[in-house]
């Protein structure tokens, strides 16, 4: 599966952005999907994940209550709605596909190209 992420941009603190990740192919629904992010000089870290059918989600503690992951299997798309953005959310955001919706980066075999999110104070 090939993944194409978009929706990043520059916003002020407290603002919102919605990221999209569109997958190619007809087997999107078999994959757990996730978003990771990588800030300059830091490791790529887990942000959110969603199960194949969308019934189960997981979040990194610092984004709980602010970010929401969802998916539309008919459109081969996963979303990340980001509200109340903070400067520390600044990073390149990557979508990923794997056979389960875990928090572990190594469990995901397919990655998108990343989209930059910049939050200014």
Short mmCIF file of N, CA, C and O in Angstrom, two decimals:
data_model
loop_
_atom_site.label_atom_id
_atom_site.label_comp_id
_atom_site.label_asym_id
_atom_site.label_seq_id
_atom_site.Cartn_x
_atom_site.Cartn_y
_atom_site.Cartn_z
N UNK A 1 0.84 -1.18 0.00
CA UNK A 1 0.00 0.00 0.00
C UNK A 1 0.88 1.24 0.00
O UNK A 1 1.94 1.26 0.63
N UNK A 2 0.49 2.25 -0.75
CA UNK A 2 1.21 3.53 -0.76
C UNK A 2 0.36 4.58 -0.06
O UNK A 2 -0.85 4.61 -0.22
N UNK A 3 1.02 5.43 0.72
CA UNK A 3 0.33 6.40 1.54
C UNK A 3 0.76 7.82 1.16
O UNK A 3 1.94 8.08 0.97
N UNK A 4 -0.20 8.71 1.09
CA UNK A 4 0.06 10.11 0.75
C UNK A 4 -0.56 10.99 1.82
O UNK A 4 -1.78 11.06 1.92
N UNK A 5 0.29 11.66 2.59
CA UNK A 5 -0.18 12.53 3.67
C UNK A 5 -0.25 13.98 3.20
O UNK A 5 0.57 14.41 2.38
N UNK A 6 -1.21 14.71 3.72
CA UNK A 6 -1.35 16.13 3.40
C UNK A 6 -2.08 16.83 4.53
O UNK A 6 -2.53 16.19 5.49
N UNK A 7 -2.21 18.14 4.42
CA UNK A 7 -2.97 18.91 5.39
C UNK A 7 -2.16 19.69 6.39
O UNK A 7 -2.70 20.44 7.20
N UNK A 8 -0.85 19.52 6.37
CA UNK A 8 -0.01 20.27 7.29
C UNK A 8 0.01 21.75 6.95
O UNK A 8 -0.51 22.18 5.92
N UNK A 9 0.59 22.53 7.83
CA UNK A 9 0.68 23.96 7.61
C UNK A 9 1.20 24.66 8.84
O UNK A 9 1.69 24.02 9.78
N UNK A 10 1.08 25.98 8.82
CA UNK A 10 1.53 26.81 9.94
C UNK A 10 0.33 27.46 10.61
O UNK A 10 -0.50 28.07 9.92
N UNK A 11 0.24 27.32 11.92
CA UNK A 11 -0.86 27.90 12.67
C UNK A 11 -0.32 28.51 13.96
O UNK A 11 0.77 28.16 14.41
N UNK A 12 -1.11 29.36 14.57
CA UNK A 12 -0.76 29.89 15.88
C UNK A 12 -1.24 28.93 16.96
O UNK A 12 -2.15 28.13 16.74
N UNK A 13 -0.63 29.03 18.10
CA UNK A 13 -1.04 28.21 19.25
C UNK A 13 -2.52 28.39 19.51
O UNK A 13 -3.05 29.50 19.44
N UNK A 14 -3.18 27.27 19.79
CA UNK A 14 -4.62 27.27 19.99
C UNK A 14 -5.42 26.98 18.75
O UNK A 14 -6.63 26.75 18.82
N UNK A 15 -4.76 26.99 17.60
CA UNK A 15 -5.42 26.74 16.34
C UNK A 15 -5.63 25.26 16.06
O UNK A 15 -5.30 24.41 16.89
N UNK A 16 -6.18 24.98 14.88
CA UNK A 16 -6.52 23.61 14.50
C UNK A 16 -6.02 23.31 13.10
O UNK A 16 -5.89 24.22 12.25
N UNK A 17 -5.75 22.06 12.86
CA UNK A 17 -5.42 21.54 11.54
C UNK A 17 -6.01 20.15 11.42
O UNK A 17 -6.19 19.44 12.42
N UNK A 18 -6.32 19.73 10.18
CA UNK A 18 -6.73 18.35 9.93
C UNK A 18 -5.80 17.75 8.91
O UNK A 18 -5.70 18.23 7.77
N UNK A 19 -5.15 16.69 9.31
CA UNK A 19 -4.27 15.95 8.41
C UNK A 19 -5.06 14.84 7.74
O UNK A 19 -5.97 14.25 8.33
N UNK A 20 -4.69 14.55 6.49
CA UNK A 20 -5.28 13.45 5.76
C UNK A 20 -4.19 12.53 5.26
O UNK A 20 -3.08 12.98 4.93
N UNK A 21 -4.53 11.26 5.16
CA UNK A 21 -3.61 10.29 4.58
C UNK A 21 -4.45 9.39 3.68
O UNK A 21 -5.34 8.68 4.16
N UNK A 22 -4.17 9.44 2.39
CA UNK A 22 -4.91 8.65 1.42
C UNK A 22 -4.05 7.47 1.00
O UNK A 22 -2.87 7.63 0.67
N UNK A 23 -4.65 6.29 1.02
CA UNK A 23 -3.94 5.07 0.67
C UNK A 23 -4.35 4.59 -0.71
O UNK A 23 -5.51 4.70 -1.11
N UNK A 24 -3.39 4.06 -1.43
CA UNK A 24 -3.68 3.45 -2.72
C UNK A 24 -4.08 2.00 -2.50
O UNK A 24 -3.86 1.43 -1.43
N UNK A 25 -4.65 1.39 -3.50
CA UNK A 25 -4.98 -0.03 -3.41
C UNK A 25 -6.35 -0.28 -2.82
O UNK A 25 -7.00 0.61 -2.28
N UNK A 26 -6.76 -1.54 -2.90
CA UNK A 26 -8.11 -1.90 -2.50
C UNK A 26 -8.15 -2.63 -1.17
O UNK A 26 -9.18 -3.14 -0.78
N UNK A 27 -7.00 -2.71 -0.47
CA UNK A 27 -6.94 -3.48 0.76
C UNK A 27 -6.78 -2.59 1.98
O UNK A 27 -6.35 -3.04 3.02
N UNK A 28 -7.14 -1.32 1.88
CA UNK A 28 -6.97 -0.38 2.97
C UNK A 28 -7.60 -0.87 4.26
O UNK A 28 -7.03 -0.73 5.33
N UNK A 29 -8.76 -1.48 4.16
CA UNK A 29 -9.52 -1.85 5.35
C UNK A 29 -8.87 -2.95 6.17
O UNK A 29 -9.28 -3.20 7.30
N UNK A 30 -7.83 -3.61 5.66
CA UNK A 30 -7.20 -4.67 6.44
C UNK A 30 -6.09 -4.14 7.35
O UNK A 30 -5.55 -4.87 8.15
N UNK A 31 -5.79 -2.85 7.19
CA UNK A 31 -4.67 -2.29 7.93
C UNK A 31 -5.11 -1.47 9.12
O UNK A 31 -6.06 -0.68 9.05
N UNK A 32 -4.37 -1.63 10.22
CA UNK A 32 -4.42 -0.64 11.27
C UNK A 32 -3.64 0.58 10.80
O UNK A 32 -2.66 0.44 10.06
N UNK A 33 -4.09 1.76 11.18
CA UNK A 33 -3.45 2.98 10.72
C UNK A 33 -3.01 3.82 11.91
O UNK A 33 -3.62 3.77 12.98
N UNK A 34 -1.97 4.59 11.69
CA UNK A 34 -1.45 5.42 12.78
C UNK A 34 -0.82 6.68 12.24
O UNK A 34 -0.50 6.79 11.04
N UNK A 35 -0.66 7.62 13.13
CA UNK A 35 0.11 8.83 12.88
C UNK A 35 1.28 8.86 13.87
O UNK A 35 1.09 8.58 15.07
N UNK A 36 2.43 9.18 13.35
CA UNK A 36 3.62 9.42 14.14
C UNK A 36 4.12 10.82 13.81
O UNK A 36 3.69 11.41 12.81
N UNK A 37 5.01 11.33 14.65
CA UNK A 37 5.59 12.65 14.35
C UNK A 37 7.06 12.66 14.75
O UNK A 37 7.48 11.92 15.63
N UNK A 38 7.80 13.53 14.08
CA UNK A 38 9.22 13.65 14.37
C UNK A 38 9.61 15.12 14.36
O UNK A 38 9.51 15.79 13.33
N UNK A 39 10.05 15.58 15.51
CA UNK A 39 10.53 16.96 15.65
C UNK A 39 12.03 16.97 15.37
O UNK A 39 12.70 15.94 15.51
N UNK A 40 12.58 18.12 15.01
CA UNK A 40 14.02 18.19 14.72
C UNK A 40 14.85 17.70 15.89
O UNK A 40 14.64 18.10 17.04
N UNK A 41 15.78 16.80 15.60
CA UNK A 41 16.68 16.29 16.62
C UNK A 41 16.09 15.27 17.56
O UNK A 41 16.73 14.86 18.53
N UNK A 42 14.86 14.85 17.28
CA UNK A 42 14.20 13.88 18.16
C UNK A 42 13.82 12.62 17.40
O UNK A 42 13.78 12.60 16.17
N UNK A 43 13.52 11.57 18.17
CA UNK A 43 13.07 10.33 17.58
C UNK A 43 11.64 10.47 17.07
O UNK A 43 10.86 11.29 17.57
N UNK A 44 11.30 9.65 16.10
CA UNK A 44 9.91 9.62 15.63
C UNK A 44 9.07 8.98 16.72
O UNK A 44 9.41 7.90 17.23
N UNK A 45 7.96 9.62 17.07
CA UNK A 45 7.14 9.15 18.19
C UNK A 45 5.69 8.92 17.77
O UNK A 45 5.18 9.57 16.87
N UNK A 46 5.08 8.02 18.48
CA UNK A 46 3.68 7.67 18.24
C UNK A 46 2.77 8.83 18.64
O UNK A 46 2.99 9.49 19.65
N UNK A 47 1.72 9.04 17.85
CA UNK A 47 0.73 10.06 18.16
C UNK A 47 -0.64 9.43 18.37
O UNK A 47 -1.27 9.64 19.40
N UNK A 48 -1.11 8.67 17.39
CA UNK A 48 -2.45 8.09 17.47
C UNK A 48 -2.55 6.91 16.52
O UNK A 48 -1.84 6.84 15.52
N UNK A 49 -3.45 5.97 16.85
CA UNK A 49 -3.68 4.81 16.01
C UNK A 49 -5.16 4.47 16.01
O UNK A 49 -5.88 4.77 16.97
N UNK A 50 -5.57 3.80 14.94
CA UNK A 50 -6.97 3.39 14.81
C UNK A 50 -7.02 2.00 14.20
O UNK A 50 -6.25 1.67 13.30
N UNK A 51 -7.94 1.18 14.69
CA UNK A 51 -8.05 -0.19 14.24
C UNK A 51 -8.66 -0.26 12.84
O UNK A 51 -9.15 0.73 12.30
N UNK A 52 -8.68 -1.45 12.28
CA UNK A 52 -9.11 -1.64 10.90
C UNK A 52 -10.52 -1.09 10.65
O UNK A 52 -10.79 -0.45 9.66
N UNK A 53 -11.43 -1.41 11.56
CA UNK A 53 -12.81 -0.98 11.39
C UNK A 53 -13.11 0.37 12.00
O UNK A 53 -14.23 0.89 11.88
N UNK A 54 -12.13 0.94 12.70
CA UNK A 54 -12.32 2.25 13.30
C UNK A 54 -12.90 2.22 14.71
O UNK A 54 -13.10 3.27 15.32
N UNK A 55 -13.16 1.04 15.23
CA UNK A 55 -13.82 0.96 16.53
C UNK A 55 -12.91 1.13 17.73
O UNK A 55 -13.38 1.33 18.86
N UNK A 56 -11.61 1.08 17.50
CA UNK A 56 -10.66 1.21 18.59
C UNK A 56 -9.60 2.24 18.24
O UNK A 56 -9.05 2.22 17.14
N UNK A 57 -9.31 3.14 19.17
CA UNK A 57 -8.30 4.16 18.95
C UNK A 57 -7.36 4.23 20.15
O UNK A 57 -7.72 3.82 21.26
N UNK A 58 -6.16 4.73 19.89
CA UNK A 58 -5.17 4.90 20.94
C UNK A 58 -4.47 6.24 20.71
O UNK A 58 -4.27 6.65 19.56
N UNK A 59 -4.07 6.87 21.82
CA UNK A 59 -3.43 8.19 21.73
C UNK A 59 -2.24 8.27 22.66
O UNK A 59 -2.23 7.68 23.76
N UNK A 60 -1.28 9.04 22.24
CA UNK A 60 -0.17 9.41 23.11
C UNK A 60 -0.72 10.37 24.16
O UNK A 60 -1.62 11.17 23.87
N UNK A 61 -0.21 10.29 25.37
CA UNK A 61 -0.81 11.04 26.47
C UNK A 61 -0.91 12.54 26.22
O UNK A 61 -1.90 13.18 26.59
N UNK A 62 0.10 13.12 25.61
CA UNK A 62 0.11 14.58 25.48
C UNK A 62 -0.91 15.11 24.47
O UNK A 62 -1.18 16.31 24.45
N UNK A 63 -1.50 14.23 23.65
CA UNK A 63 -2.48 14.70 22.66
C UNK A 63 -3.90 14.28 23.01
O UNK A 63 -4.84 14.68 22.32
N UNK A 64 -4.06 13.49 24.06
CA UNK A 64 -5.40 13.05 24.45
C UNK A 64 -6.29 14.26 24.75
O UNK A 64 -5.88 15.19 25.44
N UNK A 65 -7.50 14.22 24.22
CA UNK A 65 -8.42 15.31 24.43
C UNK A 65 -8.26 16.46 23.45
O UNK A 65 -9.11 17.35 23.37
N UNK A 66 -7.15 16.46 22.69
CA UNK A 66 -6.91 17.52 21.70
C UNK A 66 -6.93 16.98 20.27
O UNK A 66 -7.38 17.67 19.36
N UNK A 67 -6.43 15.78 20.07
CA UNK A 67 -6.35 15.17 18.75
C UNK A 67 -7.38 14.05 18.63
O UNK A 67 -7.71 13.38 19.61
N UNK A 68 -7.85 13.84 17.41
CA UNK A 68 -8.80 12.77 17.17
C UNK A 68 -8.48 12.09 15.85
O UNK A 68 -8.39 12.75 14.81
N UNK A 69 -8.31 10.77 15.89
CA UNK A 69 -8.03 10.00 14.68
C UNK A 69 -9.31 9.33 14.21
O UNK A 69 -10.11 8.84 15.03
N UNK A 70 -9.53 9.30 12.92
CA UNK A 70 -10.70 8.64 12.35
C UNK A 70 -10.33 8.12 10.97
O UNK A 70 -9.26 8.46 10.43
N UNK A 71 -11.19 7.30 10.40
CA UNK A 71 -10.92 6.76 9.08
C UNK A 71 -12.21 6.57 8.32
O UNK A 71 -13.28 6.36 8.91
N UNK A 72 -12.10 6.61 7.00
CA UNK A 72 -13.22 6.34 6.10
C UNK A 72 -12.72 5.28 5.13
O UNK A 72 -11.99 5.60 4.18
N UNK A 73 -13.07 4.04 5.37
CA UNK A 73 -12.56 2.95 4.53
C UNK A 73 -13.08 3.02 3.10
O UNK A 73 -12.42 2.54 2.18
N UNK A 74 -14.23 3.63 2.91
CA UNK A 74 -14.76 3.78 1.55
C UNK A 74 -13.91 4.75 0.73
O UNK A 74 -13.89 4.67 -0.51
N UNK A 75 -13.22 5.66 1.41
CA UNK A 75 -12.38 6.65 0.74
C UNK A 75 -10.90 6.35 0.90
O UNK A 75 -10.05 7.14 0.50
N UNK A 76 -10.57 5.22 1.51
CA UNK A 76 -9.16 4.86 1.74
C UNK A 76 -8.41 5.98 2.44
O UNK A 76 -7.24 6.26 2.12
N UNK A 77 -9.03 6.60 3.42
CA UNK A 77 -8.45 7.79 4.04
C UNK A 77 -8.51 7.69 5.56
O UNK A 77 -9.50 7.25 6.13
N UNK A 78 -7.41 8.13 6.18
CA UNK A 78 -7.37 8.28 7.63
C UNK A 78 -7.12 9.75 7.92
O UNK A 78 -6.39 10.42 7.19
N UNK A 79 -7.74 10.24 8.98
CA UNK A 79 -7.66 11.66 9.34
C UNK A 79 -7.04 11.82 10.73
O UNK A 79 -7.17 10.94 11.59
N UNK A 80 -6.45 12.97 10.94
CA UNK A 80 -6.03 13.36 12.28
C UNK A 80 -6.48 14.80 12.49
O UNK A 80 -5.91 15.73 11.90
N UNK A 81 -7.52 14.96 13.28
CA UNK A 81 -8.00 16.29 13.63
C UNK A 81 -7.22 16.77 14.84
O UNK A 81 -7.22 16.11 15.88
N UNK A 82 -6.56 17.90 14.69
CA UNK A 82 -5.70 18.42 15.76
C UNK A 82 -6.24 19.77 16.21
O UNK A 82 -6.28 20.72 15.42
N UNK A 83 -6.67 19.83 17.44
CA UNK A 83 -7.21 21.07 18.03
C UNK A 83 -6.31 21.54 19.16
O UNK A 83 -5.48 20.77 19.67
N UNK A 84 -6.50 22.79 19.56
CA UNK A 84 -5.73 23.36 20.67
C UNK A 84 -4.24 23.10 20.50
O UNK A 84 -3.55 22.66 21.44
N UNK A 85 -3.75 23.36 19.32
CA UNK A 85 -2.35 23.06 19.02
C UNK A 85 -1.40 23.89 19.86
O UNK A 85 -1.69 25.05 20.21
N UNK A 86 -0.26 23.27 20.19
CA UNK A 86 0.76 23.89 21.02
C UNK A 86 2.08 23.94 20.23
O UNK A 86 2.29 23.11 19.33
N UNK A 87 2.97 24.85 20.58
CA UNK A 87 4.26 24.88 19.88
C UNK A 87 4.99 23.55 19.92
O UNK A 87 5.69 23.19 18.96
N UNK A 88 4.83 22.80 21.00
CA UNK A 88 5.51 21.50 21.11
C UNK A 88 4.92 20.44 20.19
O UNK A 88 5.46 19.34 20.09
N UNK A 89 3.82 20.74 19.52
CA UNK A 89 3.28 19.84 18.51
C UNK A 89 3.98 20.00 17.16
O UNK A 89 3.73 19.23 16.22
N UNK A 90 4.85 20.98 17.06
CA UNK A 90 5.58 21.22 15.81
C UNK A 90 6.44 20.01 15.45
O UNK A 90 7.24 19.55 16.26
N UNK A 91 6.24 19.48 14.25
CA UNK A 91 6.96 18.28 13.81
C UNK A 91 6.53 17.95 12.38
O UNK A 91 5.58 18.54 11.86
N UNK A 92 7.22 17.01 11.80
CA UNK A 92 6.75 16.38 10.57
C UNK A 92 5.88 15.20 10.99
O UNK A 92 6.31 14.37 11.80
N UNK A 93 4.69 15.15 10.46
CA UNK A 93 3.73 14.10 10.80
C UNK A 93 3.69 13.06 9.69
O UNK A 93 3.55 13.41 8.51
N UNK A 94 3.77 11.79 10.09
CA UNK A 94 3.78 10.69 9.15
C UNK A 94 2.59 9.77 9.41
O UNK A 94 2.31 9.44 10.57
N UNK A 95 1.95 9.32 8.35
CA UNK A 95 0.95 8.27 8.52
C UNK A 95 1.61 6.93 8.22
O UNK A 95 2.58 6.85 7.47
N UNK A 96 1.05 5.89 8.82
CA UNK A 96 1.64 4.56 8.70
C UNK A 96 0.54 3.51 8.69
O UNK A 96 -0.52 3.71 9.30
N UNK A 97 0.81 2.40 8.02
CA UNK A 97 -0.12 1.29 7.95
C UNK A 97 0.55 0.02 8.44
O UNK A 97 1.71 -0.24 8.11
N UNK A 98 -0.20 -0.76 9.21
CA UNK A 98 0.34 -2.03 9.71
C UNK A 98 -0.79 -3.01 9.92
O UNK A 98 -1.96 -2.68 9.72
N UNK A 99 -0.45 -4.20 10.36
CA UNK A 99 -1.47 -5.23 10.51
C UNK A 99 -2.16 -5.19 11.86
O UNK A 99 -3.04 -6.00 12.13
N UNK A 100 -1.75 -4.26 12.71
CA UNK A 100 -2.50 -4.00 13.93
C UNK A 100 -2.26 -2.56 14.34
O UNK A 100 -1.26 -1.96 13.95
N UNK A 101 -3.15 -2.01 15.11
CA UNK A 101 -3.07 -0.60 15.51
C UNK A 101 -2.32 -0.49 16.83
O UNK A 101 -2.92 -0.34 17.89
N UNK A 102 -1.00 -0.57 16.75
CA UNK A 102 -0.19 -0.50 17.95
C UNK A 102 0.49 0.86 18.09
O UNK A 102 0.42 1.70 17.20
N UNK A 103 1.20 1.03 19.19
CA UNK A 103 1.97 2.25 19.41
C UNK A 103 3.43 2.09 18.98
O UNK A 103 4.21 3.03 19.08
N UNK A 104 3.77 0.90 18.51
CA UNK A 104 5.16 0.56 18.22
C UNK A 104 5.51 0.86 16.78
O UNK A 104 4.93 0.28 15.84
N UNK A 105 6.47 1.73 16.59
CA UNK A 105 6.85 2.16 15.24
C UNK A 105 7.24 0.98 14.36
O UNK A 105 6.89 0.93 13.17
N UNK A 106 7.95 0.03 14.90
CA UNK A 106 8.43 -1.10 14.11
C UNK A 106 7.34 -2.04 13.63
O UNK A 106 7.60 -2.89 12.77
N UNK A 107 6.13 -1.90 14.14
CA UNK A 107 5.02 -2.75 13.72
C UNK A 107 4.37 -2.25 12.44
O UNK A 107 3.49 -2.92 11.89
N UNK A 108 4.80 -1.10 11.96
CA UNK A 108 4.20 -0.52 10.77
C UNK A 108 5.15 -0.67 9.59
O UNK A 108 6.29 -0.20 9.64
N UNK A 109 4.65 -1.29 8.54
CA UNK A 109 5.51 -1.58 7.40
C UNK A 109 5.41 -0.59 6.26
O UNK A 109 6.24 -0.62 5.36
N UNK A 110 4.41 0.26 6.31
CA UNK A 110 4.19 1.19 5.22
C UNK A 110 4.09 2.61 5.79
O UNK A 110 3.38 2.83 6.77
N UNK A 111 4.77 3.54 5.11
CA UNK A 111 4.84 4.91 5.61
C UNK A 111 4.57 5.90 4.50
O UNK A 111 5.01 5.70 3.35
N UNK A 112 3.90 7.01 4.86
CA UNK A 112 3.74 8.12 3.94
C UNK A 112 4.96 9.01 4.00
O UNK A 112 5.90 8.78 4.78
N UNK A 113 4.95 10.07 3.20
CA UNK A 113 6.12 10.90 3.05
C UNK A 113 6.25 11.98 4.11
O UNK A 113 7.30 12.61 4.20
N UNK A 114 5.24 12.22 4.90
CA UNK A 114 5.29 13.23 5.95
C UNK A 114 4.73 14.56 5.52
O UNK A 114 4.83 14.94 4.34
N UNK A 115 4.15 15.27 6.46
CA UNK A 115 3.63 16.61 6.21
C UNK A 115 4.00 17.48 7.41
O UNK A 115 3.86 17.06 8.56
N UNK A 116 4.50 18.69 7.14
CA UNK A 116 5.03 19.55 8.18
C UNK A 116 3.90 20.29 8.90
O UNK A 116 3.04 20.90 8.26
N UNK A 117 3.96 20.27 10.22
CA UNK A 117 3.06 21.06 11.06
C UNK A 117 3.91 21.99 11.91
O UNK A 117 4.81 21.54 12.62
N UNK A 118 3.64 23.28 11.81
CA UNK A 118 4.38 24.27 12.58
C UNK A 118 3.40 25.10 13.39
O UNK A 118 2.46 25.68 12.83
N UNK A 119 3.61 25.15 14.70
CA UNK A 119 2.74 25.89 15.60
C UNK A 119 3.56 26.99 16.26
O UNK A 119 4.54 26.70 16.95
N UNK A 120 3.16 28.21 16.07
CA UNK A 120 3.89 29.35 16.64
C UNK A 120 3.19 29.87 17.88
O UNK A 120 1.97 29.78 18.00
N UNK A 121 3.98 30.39 18.79
CA UNK A 121 3.41 30.89 20.06
C UNK A 121 2.98 32.33 19.94
O UNK A 121 3.27 33.01 18.97
#
